[in-house]
């Protein structure tokens, strides 16, 4: 699976690497994706999510229940 955040939908961006001589070659900017396990009290189980570093901070703010609800609203299976 590609570098893709389940909560924010962040995915790789594309651009050019520019050398000292100013030659351009294609490159890819990947989001900082981490696998993190959260306890989901409503279901009595752990869920393992692939989140960007920014999304991990969002989960800390809004809570895991709201985050999982947002992920499911995007149509991603948890």
Coordinates of C-alpha atoms in Angstrom, one line a residue, residues 2 4 9-11 22 24-25 28-30 35 38 48 59 64 66 68-69 71 73:
X2 CA 1.2 3.5 -0.8
X4 CA -1.6 7.2 2.5
X9 CA -6.2 11.3 3.2
X10 CA -2.7 12.7 2.9
X11 CA -0.8 11.1 0.0
X22 CA 20.1 22.7 -12.1
X24 CA 15.8 18.3 -12.8
X25 CA 14.8 14.7 -12.0
X28 CA 8.3 12.1 -4.6
X29 CA 7.4 13.8 -1.3
X30 CA 5.9 11.2 1.1
X35 CA 1.3 2.7 12.2
X38 CA -5.5 2.7 19.7
X48 CA -4.3 -0.3 14.1
X59 CA -6.5 12.0 17.2
X64 CA -10.1 8.1 19.0
X66 CA -14.4 10.7 16.7
X68 CA -12.6 6.4 13.8
X69 CA -16.0 7.9 12.9
X71 CA -12.3 7.5 8.9
X73 CA -17.2 8.4 7.0

